[in-house]
XYZ file of N, CA and C in Angstrom:
750
model
N 19.160 10.552 17.590
C 19.074 11.113 16.239
C 18.100 10.324 15.375
N 18.171 8.977 15.472
C 17.260 8.130 14.688
C 15.812 8.376 15.101
N 15.598 8.557 16.412
C 14.242 8.822 16.900
C 13.730 10.166 16.390
N 14.643 11.162 16.313
C 14.248 12.471 15.822
C 13.861 12.392 14.343
N 14.648 11.631 13.554
C 14.320 11.462 12.133
C 12.984 10.767 11.972
N 12.744 9.752 12.814
C 11.479 9.024 12.765
C 10.311 9.959 13.095
N 10.533 10.823 14.079
C 9.489 11.771 14.484
C 9.192 12.758 13.350
N 10.248 13.284 12.716
C 10.079 14.234 11.614
C 9.422 13.565 10.412
N 9.828 12.319 10.143
C 9.214 11.574 9.031
C 7.734 11.327 9.322
N 7.429 11.021 10.578
C 6.037 10.815 10.977
C 5.200 12.059 10.778
N 5.767 13.215 11.147
C 5.065 14.491 10.961
C 4.821 14.738 9.471
N 5.841 14.417 8.645
C 5.712 14.614 7.198
C 4.607 13.730 6.624
N 4.566 12.465 7.050
C 3.527 11.543 6.586
C 2.146 12.021 7.025
N 2.034 12.420 8.288
C 0.746 12.902 8.798
C 0.301 14.159 8.047
N 1.250 15.058 7.808
C 0.921 16.280 7.078
C 0.449 15.985 5.664
N 1.150 15.057 4.987
C 0.775 14.694 3.620
C -0.606 14.031 3.591
N -0.861 13.163 4.563
C -2.149 12.477 4.627
C -3.297 13.423 4.897
N -3.105 14.328 5.851
C -4.161 15.297 6.178
C -4.399 16.263 5.020
N -3.313 16.643 4.331
C -3.467 17.519 3.159
C -4.272 16.814 2.066
N -3.964 15.507 1.838
C -4.688 14.741 0.819
C -6.169 14.641 1.179
N -6.463 14.388 2.442
C -7.859 14.317 2.879
C -8.547 15.687 2.742
N -7.784 16.747 3.019
C -8.349 18.089 2.879
C -8.702 18.376 1.423
N -7.826 17.974 0.501
C -8.067 18.189 -0.932
C -9.295 17.411 -1.405
N -9.526 16.234 -0.813
C -10.671 15.408 -1.217
C -11.938 15.765 -0.449
N -11.834 16.708 0.511
C -13.000 17.148 1.267
C -13.395 16.213 2.386
N -12.507 15.284 2.746
C -12.840 14.325 3.807
C -12.885 15.014 5.166
N -11.974 15.963 5.387
C -11.923 16.639 6.687
C -13.182 17.472 6.940
N -13.781 17.981 5.875
C -15.003 18.772 6.036
C -16.259 17.901 6.054
N -16.119 16.648 5.599
C -17.254 15.708 5.594
C -16.722 14.307 5.881
N -16.603 13.986 7.162
C -16.004 12.706 7.561
C -16.838 11.505 7.130
N -18.080 11.714 6.776
C -18.932 10.601 6.326
C -18.445 10.014 5.005
N -17.599 10.760 4.286
C -17.046 10.247 3.032
C -16.183 9.006 3.271
N -15.604 8.902 4.456
C -14.786 7.744 4.794
C -15.617 6.466 4.793
N -16.854 6.561 5.243
C -17.714 5.375 5.321
C -18.336 5.046 3.976
N -18.400 6.049 3.079
C -19.018 5.811 1.771
C -18.061 5.166 0.777
N -16.760 5.198 1.071
C -15.787 4.570 0.185
C -15.671 3.091 0.541
N -16.002 2.226 -0.418
C -15.978 0.783 -0.163
C -14.632 0.155 -0.499
N -13.767 0.902 -1.177
C -12.446 0.388 -1.517
C -11.407 0.853 -0.512
N -10.160 0.684 -0.881
C -9.037 1.034 -0.018
C -8.598 2.465 -0.306
N -8.506 3.276 0.736
C -8.021 4.645 0.597
C -6.540 4.669 0.984
N -5.622 4.903 0.021
C -4.183 4.914 0.338
C -3.803 5.915 1.412
N -4.598 6.979 1.556
C -4.297 8.005 2.554
C -4.363 7.424 3.965
N -5.264 6.465 4.181
C -5.386 5.827 5.501
C -4.067 5.152 5.871
N -3.446 4.473 4.898
C -2.158 3.816 5.148
C -1.076 4.844 5.473
N -1.065 5.955 4.727
C -0.077 7.011 4.981
C -0.249 7.581 6.388
N -1.498 7.830 6.785
C -1.762 8.370 8.121
C -1.394 7.363 9.209
N -1.687 6.098 8.971
C -1.374 5.058 9.961
C 0.142 4.951 10.158
N 0.883 4.860 9.045
C 2.344 4.763 9.126
C 2.917 6.022 9.774
N 2.397 7.187 9.364
C 2.869 8.438 9.949
C 2.604 8.519 11.437
N 1.422 8.063 11.865
C 1.085 8.070 13.284
C 2.004 7.174 14.099
N 2.269 5.964 13.592
C 3.174 5.028 14.289
C 4.576 5.615 14.388
N 5.070 6.175 13.242
C 6.421 6.746 13.236
C 6.528 7.931 14.186
N 5.490 8.762 14.231
C 5.526 9.929 15.119
C 5.529 9.502 16.580
N 4.667 8.561 16.938
C 4.587 8.096 18.329
C 5.906 7.458 18.761
N 6.474 6.597 17.874
C 7.749 5.953 18.210
C 8.871 6.984 18.299
N 8.888 7.915 17.340
C 9.920 8.942 17.358
C 9.823 9.814 18.605
N 8.593 10.173 18.976
C 8.389 10.989 20.176
C 8.844 10.245 21.425
N 8.432 8.965 21.534
C 8.800 8.174 22.718
C 10.310 7.988 22.808
N 10.955 7.677 21.685
C 12.399 7.462 21.697
C 13.177 8.729 21.952
N 12.773 9.828 21.307
C 13.494 11.101 21.436
C 13.349 11.680 22.842
N 12.105 11.795 23.312
C 11.868 12.356 24.644
C 12.408 11.423 25.727
N 12.238 10.115 25.499
C 12.747 9.151 26.476
C 14.255 9.236 26.646
N 14.969 9.426 25.519
C 16.431 9.535 25.593
C 16.864 10.864 26.203
N 16.211 11.965 25.820
C 16.586 13.293 26.322
C 16.281 13.446 27.807
N 15.117 12.918 28.218
C 14.698 13.058 29.618
C 15.096 11.853 30.468
N 15.740 10.888 29.831
C 16.134 9.645 30.517
C 14.930 9.002 31.203
N 13.835 8.966 30.441
C 12.581 8.408 30.938
C 12.511 6.927 30.560
N 12.642 6.057 31.548
C 12.683 4.620 31.296
C 11.360 4.102 30.742
N 10.243 4.650 31.211
C 8.926 4.190 30.736
C 8.767 4.414 29.229
N 9.152 5.618 28.767
C 9.047 5.914 27.339
C 10.003 5.058 26.523
N 11.200 4.839 27.050
C 12.175 4.007 26.344
C 11.707 2.554 26.267
N 11.097 2.072 27.340
C 10.573 0.702 27.321
C 9.400 0.591 26.344
N 8.569 1.628 26.284
C 7.474 1.647 25.313
C 8.029 1.616 23.884
N 9.053 2.443 23.637
C 9.710 2.490 22.331
C 10.274 1.125 21.961
N 11.010 0.530 22.878
C 11.637 -0.767 22.639
C 10.593 -1.867 22.450
N 9.608 -1.887 23.332
C 8.573 -2.926 23.266
C 7.762 -2.862 21.989
N 7.460 -1.632 21.530
C 6.682 -1.472 20.310
C 7.454 -1.961 19.094
N 8.748 -1.646 19.043
C 9.575 -2.112 17.924
C 9.676 -3.635 17.935
N 9.817 -4.224 19.123
C 9.851 -5.699 19.233
C 8.544 -6.288 18.719
N 7.424 -5.679 19.113
C 6.111 -6.159 18.674
C 5.968 -6.069 17.151
N 6.375 -4.934 16.574
C 6.308 -4.762 15.119
C 7.190 -5.788 14.416
N 8.386 -6.011 14.953
C 9.310 -6.980 14.360
C 8.711 -8.388 14.374
N 8.127 -8.776 15.501
C 7.519 -10.106 15.610
C 6.311 -10.245 14.686
N 5.530 -9.156 14.549
C 4.381 -9.191 13.641
C 4.834 -9.340 12.192
N 5.879 -8.625 11.797
C 6.431 -8.753 10.444
C 6.903 -10.173 10.188
N 7.588 -10.743 11.173
C 8.093 -12.112 11.040
C 6.943 -13.099 10.920
N 5.914 -12.917 11.735
C 4.754 -13.812 11.709
C 4.028 -13.721 10.370
N 3.853 -12.494 9.863
C 3.176 -12.297 8.576
C 3.961 -12.966 7.457
N 5.285 -12.820 7.464
C 6.126 -13.431 6.431
C 6.011 -14.955 6.457
N 6.062 -15.543 7.660
C 5.975 -17.000 7.795
C 4.601 -17.509 7.371
N 3.546 -16.843 7.837
C 2.178 -17.264 7.497
C 1.904 -17.102 6.010
N 2.439 -16.027 5.406
C 2.251 -15.822 3.965
C 2.927 -16.931 3.163
N 4.067 -17.405 3.666
C 4.776 -18.498 2.986
C 4.040 -19.832 3.160
N 3.503 -20.060 4.351
C 2.841 -21.337 4.641
C 1.455 -21.437 4.003
N 0.759 -20.296 3.905
C -0.615 -20.297 3.388
C -0.700 -19.440 2.119
N 0.082 -19.807 1.126
C 0.172 -19.016 -0.097
C -1.158 -18.953 -0.849
N -1.872 -20.069 -0.913
C -3.159 -20.078 -1.636
C -4.169 -19.159 -0.965
N -4.208 -19.185 0.372
C -5.134 -18.323 1.106
C -4.779 -16.850 0.879
N -3.489 -16.537 0.927
C -3.036 -15.160 0.704
C -3.386 -14.715 -0.711
N -3.179 -15.611 -1.684
C -3.500 -15.282 -3.072
C -4.987 -14.967 -3.226
N -5.839 -15.760 -2.581
C -7.289 -15.528 -2.656
C -7.672 -14.202 -2.015
N -7.046 -13.900 -0.862
C -7.356 -12.644 -0.177
C -6.899 -11.435 -1.004
N -5.716 -11.541 -1.615
C -5.207 -10.441 -2.442
C -6.111 -10.240 -3.658
N -6.546 -11.334 -4.266
C -7.436 -11.244 -5.425
C -8.776 -10.603 -5.038
N -9.335 -11.026 -3.913
C -10.593 -10.444 -3.433
C -10.423 -8.955 -3.148
N -9.311 -8.602 -2.516
C -9.004 -7.208 -2.196
C -8.904 -6.380 -3.477
N -8.219 -6.916 -4.479
C -8.043 -6.190 -5.747
C -9.387 -6.000 -6.447
N -10.206 -7.037 -6.454
C -11.508 -6.940 -7.124
C -12.429 -5.949 -6.415
N -12.363 -5.916 -5.084
C -13.167 -4.937 -4.333
C -12.771 -3.509 -4.704
N -11.479 -3.317 -4.930
C -11.006 -1.981 -5.282
C -11.299 -1.637 -6.741
N -11.409 -2.652 -7.599
C -11.856 -2.405 -8.974
C -13.274 -1.844 -8.956
N -14.121 -2.376 -8.084
C -15.497 -1.876 -7.958
C -15.518 -0.399 -7.561
N -14.544 0.013 -6.752
C -14.527 1.386 -6.222
C -13.559 2.284 -6.979
N -13.151 1.865 -8.172
C -12.112 2.572 -8.939
C -12.417 4.053 -9.124
N -13.662 4.394 -9.439
C -14.019 5.787 -9.694
C -14.453 6.536 -8.427
N -14.445 5.865 -7.293
C -14.948 6.496 -6.069
C -13.914 7.385 -5.387
N -12.634 7.120 -5.645
C -11.583 7.856 -4.941
C -10.404 8.062 -5.878
N -9.942 9.299 -6.025
C -8.870 9.616 -6.976
C -7.553 8.962 -6.591
N -7.269 8.848 -5.281
C -6.021 8.225 -4.850
C -6.021 6.723 -5.146
N -7.169 6.082 -4.910
C -7.305 4.666 -5.240
C -7.168 4.465 -6.745
N -7.761 5.344 -7.507
C -7.688 5.276 -8.965
C -6.233 5.374 -9.436
N -5.504 6.338 -8.889
C -4.090 6.505 -9.266
C -3.249 5.307 -8.856
N -3.580 4.706 -7.694
C -2.843 3.542 -7.218
C -3.030 2.352 -8.160
N -4.277 2.091 -8.563
C -4.554 0.978 -9.470
C -3.922 1.232 -10.838
N -4.023 2.473 -11.326
C -3.415 2.807 -12.617
C -1.905 2.595 -12.584
N -1.270 3.020 -11.512
C 0.189 2.841 -11.382
C 0.556 1.367 -11.343
N -0.215 0.587 -10.588
C 0.040 -0.854 -10.479
C -0.081 -1.533 -11.842
N -1.108 -1.160 -12.600
C -1.334 -1.792 -13.896
C -0.268 -1.366 -14.910
N 0.140 -0.105 -14.868
C 1.153 0.363 -15.815
C 2.527 -0.240 -15.517
N 2.900 -0.256 -14.239
C 4.223 -0.769 -13.854
C 4.348 -2.254 -14.165
N 3.285 -3.019 -13.862
C 3.332 -4.469 -14.053
C 2.791 -4.911 -15.413
N 2.349 -3.950 -16.226
C 1.807 -4.246 -17.562
C 0.720 -5.332 -17.473
N -0.272 -5.022 -16.646
C -1.349 -5.982 -16.404
C -2.692 -5.256 -16.448
N -3.773 -6.036 -16.397
C -5.110 -5.450 -16.461
C -6.084 -6.335 -15.698
N -6.725 -5.761 -14.684
C -7.648 -6.537 -13.866
C -6.925 -7.432 -12.876
N -7.692 -8.182 -12.114
C -7.090 -9.097 -11.141
C -6.526 -10.332 -11.839
N -7.396 -11.035 -12.590
C -6.967 -12.213 -13.336
C -6.915 -11.963 -14.841
N -7.784 -11.096 -15.333
C -7.806 -10.741 -16.756
C -8.632 -9.467 -16.922
N -8.630 -8.860 -18.124
C -9.357 -7.602 -18.331
C -10.856 -7.677 -18.042
N -11.446 -8.860 -18.138
C -12.887 -8.976 -17.893
C -13.268 -8.698 -16.441
N -12.277 -8.638 -15.554
C -12.579 -8.276 -14.155
C -13.143 -6.862 -14.055
N -12.916 -6.039 -15.081
C -13.444 -4.673 -15.058
C -14.949 -4.648 -15.248
N -15.550 -5.806 -15.500
C -17.014 -5.910 -15.496
C -17.586 -5.640 -14.112
N -16.729 -5.769 -13.080
C -17.175 -5.540 -11.709
C -17.463 -4.066 -11.441
N -16.894 -3.193 -12.261
C -17.088 -1.757 -12.075
C -18.275 -1.280 -12.905
N -19.153 -0.493 -12.302
C -20.387 -0.094 -12.982
C -20.116 0.754 -14.223
N -18.982 1.449 -14.257
C -18.685 2.306 -15.410
C -18.146 1.502 -16.597
N -17.467 0.393 -16.313
C -16.850 -0.416 -17.372
C -17.646 -1.687 -17.674
N -18.734 -1.886 -16.932
C -19.558 -3.086 -17.108
C -20.155 -3.132 -18.521
N -20.225 -4.344 -19.075
C -20.750 -4.528 -20.432
C -22.273 -4.660 -20.469
N -22.912 -4.492 -19.335
C -24.365 -4.623 -19.288
C -25.042 -3.656 -20.262
N -26.089 -4.133 -20.907
C -26.817 -3.306 -21.877
C -27.515 -2.125 -21.205
N -27.729 -2.233 -19.895
C -28.399 -1.148 -19.161
C -27.439 -0.003 -18.828
N -26.126 -0.244 -18.989
C -25.134 0.777 -18.666
C -25.145 1.888 -19.711
N -25.177 3.133 -19.261
C -25.166 4.293 -20.152
C -23.794 4.973 -20.181
N -22.814 4.361 -19.514
C -21.490 4.969 -19.422
C -20.765 4.912 -20.766
N -20.026 5.971 -21.075
C -19.219 5.981 -22.293
C -18.077 4.970 -22.191
N -17.713 4.603 -20.982
C -16.628 3.633 -20.773
C -17.141 2.195 -20.789
N -18.419 2.026 -21.107
C -19.040 0.700 -21.120
C -18.229 -0.282 -21.972
N -17.977 -1.463 -21.388
C -17.247 -2.544 -22.054
C -15.819 -2.131 -22.433
N -15.258 -1.228 -21.654
C -13.882 -0.820 -21.889
C -13.000 -1.170 -20.704
N -11.824 -0.592 -20.671
C -10.885 -0.756 -19.555
C -10.214 0.598 -19.314
N -9.634 0.831 -18.149
C -8.924 2.094 -17.908
C -7.737 2.250 -18.859
N -7.310 3.470 -19.055
C -6.189 3.743 -19.965
C -4.901 3.057 -19.522
N -4.801 2.764 -18.206
C -3.583 2.120 -17.694
C -3.446 0.681 -18.169
N -4.518 0.113 -18.739
C -4.452 -1.234 -19.314
C -3.906 -1.214 -20.744
N -3.846 -0.030 -21.352
C -3.488 0.068 -22.768
C -1.985 -0.083 -22.998
N -1.651 -0.670 -24.123
C -0.261 -0.722 -24.579
C 0.015 0.603 -25.284
N 0.794 1.444 -24.651
C 1.016 2.783 -25.173
C 1.960 2.771 -26.370
N 1.658 3.592 -27.339
C 2.503 3.747 -28.521
C 3.666 4.663 -28.166
N 4.930 4.174 -28.250
C 6.092 5.021 -27.892
C 6.171 6.294 -28.721
N 5.560 6.273 -29.897
C 5.624 7.449 -30.768
C 4.673 8.550 -30.310
N 3.712 8.201 -29.438
C 2.742 9.182 -28.958
C 3.308 9.964 -27.784
N 3.305 11.277 -27.910
C 3.794 12.137 -26.827
C 2.683 12.498 -25.852
N 1.447 12.430 -26.310
C 0.289 12.766 -25.479
C -0.409 11.483 -25.051
N -0.665 11.363 -23.759
C -1.332 10.169 -23.235
C -2.783 10.123 -23.693
N -3.156 9.020 -24.294
C -4.534 8.818 -24.748
C -5.324 8.129 -23.644
N -6.128 8.911 -22.928
C -6.879 8.351 -21.801
C -8.152 7.628 -22.248
N -8.452 7.678 -23.556
C -9.643 7.007 -24.084
C -9.292 5.747 -24.881
N -8.050 5.316 -24.752
C -7.590 4.173 -25.554
C -8.285 2.869 -25.189
N -8.856 2.796 -23.979
C -9.495 1.557 -23.551
C -10.974 1.475 -23.852
N -11.534 2.524 -24.468
C -12.973 2.539 -24.746
C -13.356 1.412 -25.722
N -14.400 0.674 -25.373
C -15.004 -0.361 -26.235
C -14.065 -1.522 -26.579
N -12.939 -1.631 -25.895
C -11.969 -2.685 -26.222
C -12.574 -4.069 -26.059
N -13.341 -4.263 -24.985
C -13.867 -5.609 -24.721
C -15.087 -5.941 -25.595
N -15.480 -5.012 -26.457
C -16.481 -5.323 -27.482
C -15.836 -5.983 -28.695
N -14.504 -5.842 -28.771
C -13.768 -6.429 -29.887
C -13.564 -7.919 -29.666
N -13.107 -8.588 -30.713
C -12.748 -10.000 -30.607
C -11.566 -10.144 -29.643
N -11.594 -11.199 -28.831
C -10.527 -11.414 -27.837
C -9.164 -11.522 -28.517
N -9.142 -12.031 -29.734
C -7.875 -12.194 -30.465
C -7.208 -10.852 -30.781
N -7.981 -9.765 -30.730
C -7.443 -8.434 -31.030
C -6.976 -7.697 -29.769
N -7.282 -8.245 -28.617
C -6.927 -7.558 -27.380
C -5.430 -7.359 -27.249
N -4.649 -8.372 -27.636
C -3.191 -8.303 -27.459
C -2.573 -7.106 -28.160
N -3.251 -6.593 -29.184
C -2.712 -5.454 -29.927
C -3.006 -4.134 -29.226
N -3.992 -4.142 -28.326
C -4.461 -2.889 -27.730
C -4.178 -2.780 -26.223
N -4.360 -3.883 -25.512
C -4.268 -3.823 -24.050
C -3.437 -4.982 -23.505
N -3.036 -4.849 -22.234
C -2.375 -5.947 -21.532
C -3.444 -6.975 -21.159
N -3.186 -8.224 -21.455
C -4.189 -9.260 -21.199
C -3.882 -10.083 -19.951
N -2.681 -9.922 -19.421
C -2.341 -10.653 -18.193
C -2.931 -9.930 -16.995
N -3.495 -10.700 -16.043
C -4.020 -10.115 -14.818
C -2.903 -9.682 -13.885
N -3.208 -8.778 -12.953
C -2.189 -8.251 -12.047
C -1.765 -9.275 -10.985
N -2.651 -10.192 -10.616
C -2.263 -11.230 -9.646
C -1.212 -12.166 -10.259
N -1.438 -12.726 -11.469
C -0.382 -13.522 -12.109
C 0.894 -12.717 -12.363
N 0.744 -11.424 -12.695
C 1.921 -10.582 -12.945
C 2.753 -10.420 -11.674
N 2.077 -10.213 -10.535
C 2.788 -10.087 -9.259
C 3.429 -11.404 -8.849
N 2.729 -12.518 -9.128
C 3.291 -13.838 -8.825
C 4.529 -14.117 -9.661
N 4.550 -13.611 -10.894
C 5.719 -13.787 -11.759
C 6.853 -12.846 -11.344
N 6.482 -11.659 -10.820
C 7.482 -10.670 -10.423
C 8.251 -11.099 -9.177
N 7.571 -11.713 -8.224
C 8.189 -12.040 -6.942
C 9.385 -12.973 -7.071
N 9.297 -14.118 -7.794
C 10.480 -14.984 -7.913
C 11.664 -14.302 -8.601
N 11.363 -13.397 -9.552
C 12.443 -12.712 -10.273
C 13.165 -11.698 -9.381
N 12.472 -11.225 -8.362
C 13.039 -10.172 -7.506
C 13.127 -10.618 -6.055
N 13.213 -11.935 -5.840
C 13.193 -12.465 -4.471
C 14.367 -11.949 -3.647
N 15.539 -11.757 -4.288
C 16.715 -11.288 -3.549
C 16.543 -9.830 -3.114
N 15.888 -9.030 -3.953
C 15.632 -7.628 -3.595
C 14.649 -7.566 -2.427
N 13.573 -8.367 -2.517
C 12.573 -8.400 -1.441
C 13.217 -8.867 -0.132
N 14.012 -9.942 -0.229
C 14.688 -10.471 0.967
C 15.669 -9.440 1.530
N 16.376 -8.733 0.641
C 17.338 -7.718 1.089
C 16.657 -6.578 1.826
N 15.510 -6.127 1.305
C 14.755 -5.058 1.960
C 14.269 -5.515 3.334
N 13.757 -6.754 3.394
C 13.262 -7.293 4.667
C 14.400 -7.398 5.695
N 15.563 -7.882 5.250
C 16.715 -8.021 6.156
C 17.182 -6.647 6.625
N 17.231 -5.663 5.701
C 17.685 -4.313 6.065
C 16.757 -3.685 7.108
N 15.445 -3.823 6.896
C 14.474 -3.280 7.858
C 14.612 -3.987 9.200
N 14.792 -5.314 9.158
C 14.941 -6.095 10.396
C 16.185 -5.674 11.165
N 17.293 -5.456 10.451
C 18.538 -5.049 11.113
C 18.397 -3.670 11.758
N 17.712 -2.762 11.068
C 17.482 -1.435 11.647
C 16.636 -1.531 12.919
N 15.624 -2.395 12.884
C 14.778 -2.565 14.063
C 15.563 -3.198 15.211
N 16.372 -4.213 14.903
C 17.189 -4.862 15.936
C 18.191 -3.872 16.526
N 18.766 -3.036 15.646
C 19.713 -2.015 16.116
C 19.014 -1.021 17.046
N 17.789 -0.604 16.694
C 17.025 0.300 17.544
C 16.701 -0.326 18.894
N 16.333 -1.614 18.868
C 16.052 -2.341 20.121
C 17.306 -2.402 20.987
N 18.438 -2.696 20.345
C 19.716 -2.787 21.075
C 20.070 -1.453 21.725
N 19.944 -0.354 20.979
C 20.278 0.957 21.532
C 19.354 1.318 22.694
N 18.062 1.031 22.530
C 17.107 1.351 23.591
C 17.400 0.544 24.852
N 17.663 -0.745 24.672
C 17.955 -1.596 25.832
C 19.256 -1.153 26.513
N 20.251 -0.772 25.714
C 21.530 -0.314 26.280
C 21.331 0.965 27.090
N 20.547 1.896 26.539
C 20.294 3.162 27.233
C 19.501 2.924 28.516
N 18.526 2.035 28.469
C 17.739 1.703 29.666
C 18.648 1.128 30.752
N 19.543 0.222 30.351
C 20.474 -0.395 31.315
C 21.395 0.655 31.929
N 21.887 1.589 31.100
C 22.789 2.633 31.606
C 22.055 3.547 32.594
N 20.825 3.908 32.260
C 20.046 4.790 33.162
C 19.765 4.082 34.487
N 19.384 2.804 34.402
C 19.115 2.039 35.625
C 20.372 1.893 36.473
N 21.538 1.712 35.812
C 22.795 1.580 36.531
C 23.152 2.885 37.246
N 22.945 4.023 36.555
C 23.229 5.333 37.143
C 22.314 5.579 38.337
N 21.029 5.278 38.180
C 20.062 5.484 39.270
C 20.393 4.585 40.450
N 20.815 3.365 40.173
C 21.184 2.439 41.247
C 22.412 2.956 41.988
N 23.364 3.590 41.256
C 24.562 4.140 41.883
C 24.237 5.297 42.808
N 23.254 6.124 42.412
C 22.873 7.248 43.243
C 22.236 6.787 44.555
N 21.565 5.623 44.522
C 20.912 5.137 45.736
C 21.942 4.797 46.803
N 23.086 4.343 46.320
C 24.140 3.974 47.268
C 25.058 5.153 47.558
C-alpha cells in the first residue's frame, strides 16, 4: 500500500512538473533549460516525482509479483537515500561556514535570474515574505539583478528598487502594491526600515533554525523512521519469498 501511494504521489509530482514546463513553453523549446542560469523549482519537482515513481513501481510490482530483484532495488535505494541524508546532515553540521557560503552564493545567483523564470521569481518572493527579509545579506544584493541595479546606464523602471516581496505591507491595504519597492534604495538608508525589510535572508534563516530546531529534528526523525520501516518491510518480504522458494526446492 505504501509503495502504491508513493507511485501515485510520484505520478502527481511528474504531472505537475510537466504541466508547469508546458505552461512555460519548455517542452516546446528545450533550449530554454540551458538559458536559465538560476534554479528552476520544476526540476526539483520532476526529480522528486521521478524517484518516488521508480521506488513506488519497484516496491509495488516487486511485492505483487514476488520479484526479489525489484524488492532488493527498492530496499537498496531507500538505504542509499537514508545514508545520503545522514551524511548531508553530519557534513552540514561540521562545515557550517562552507554551507553558509554555498547557500549565499546560490541565493545571489538566483537573484541575478529573478526575472528569467516565473517559478523562481515566486519562490524568492515567498521566501522573502515568509522570513521578512530582503536579499541574501541585505537589500543591496538586488544590485546583482540587471533590472534592480542602480547603474546610471540602467533604463529599467525598477532601477535602484527591490521586489515587492521586500516591502513591509500596510495591513490596512487590501490590494497588494507591487510597485512599493520602486526607487527605495535611492532613499537614505535610515528610511529603509519604514518601507522594506532590511535583514538579509541568510541571517533570517540562521535565526529561524535555532528557534525551530525541534520541528526540524522531528521532521528528520519522522522521515528516517518511515524509511527504516520501509527497509524493514522490504527485507522481511524478501526473506519470506526466499524461504518459500527454498521450501519448494525440497
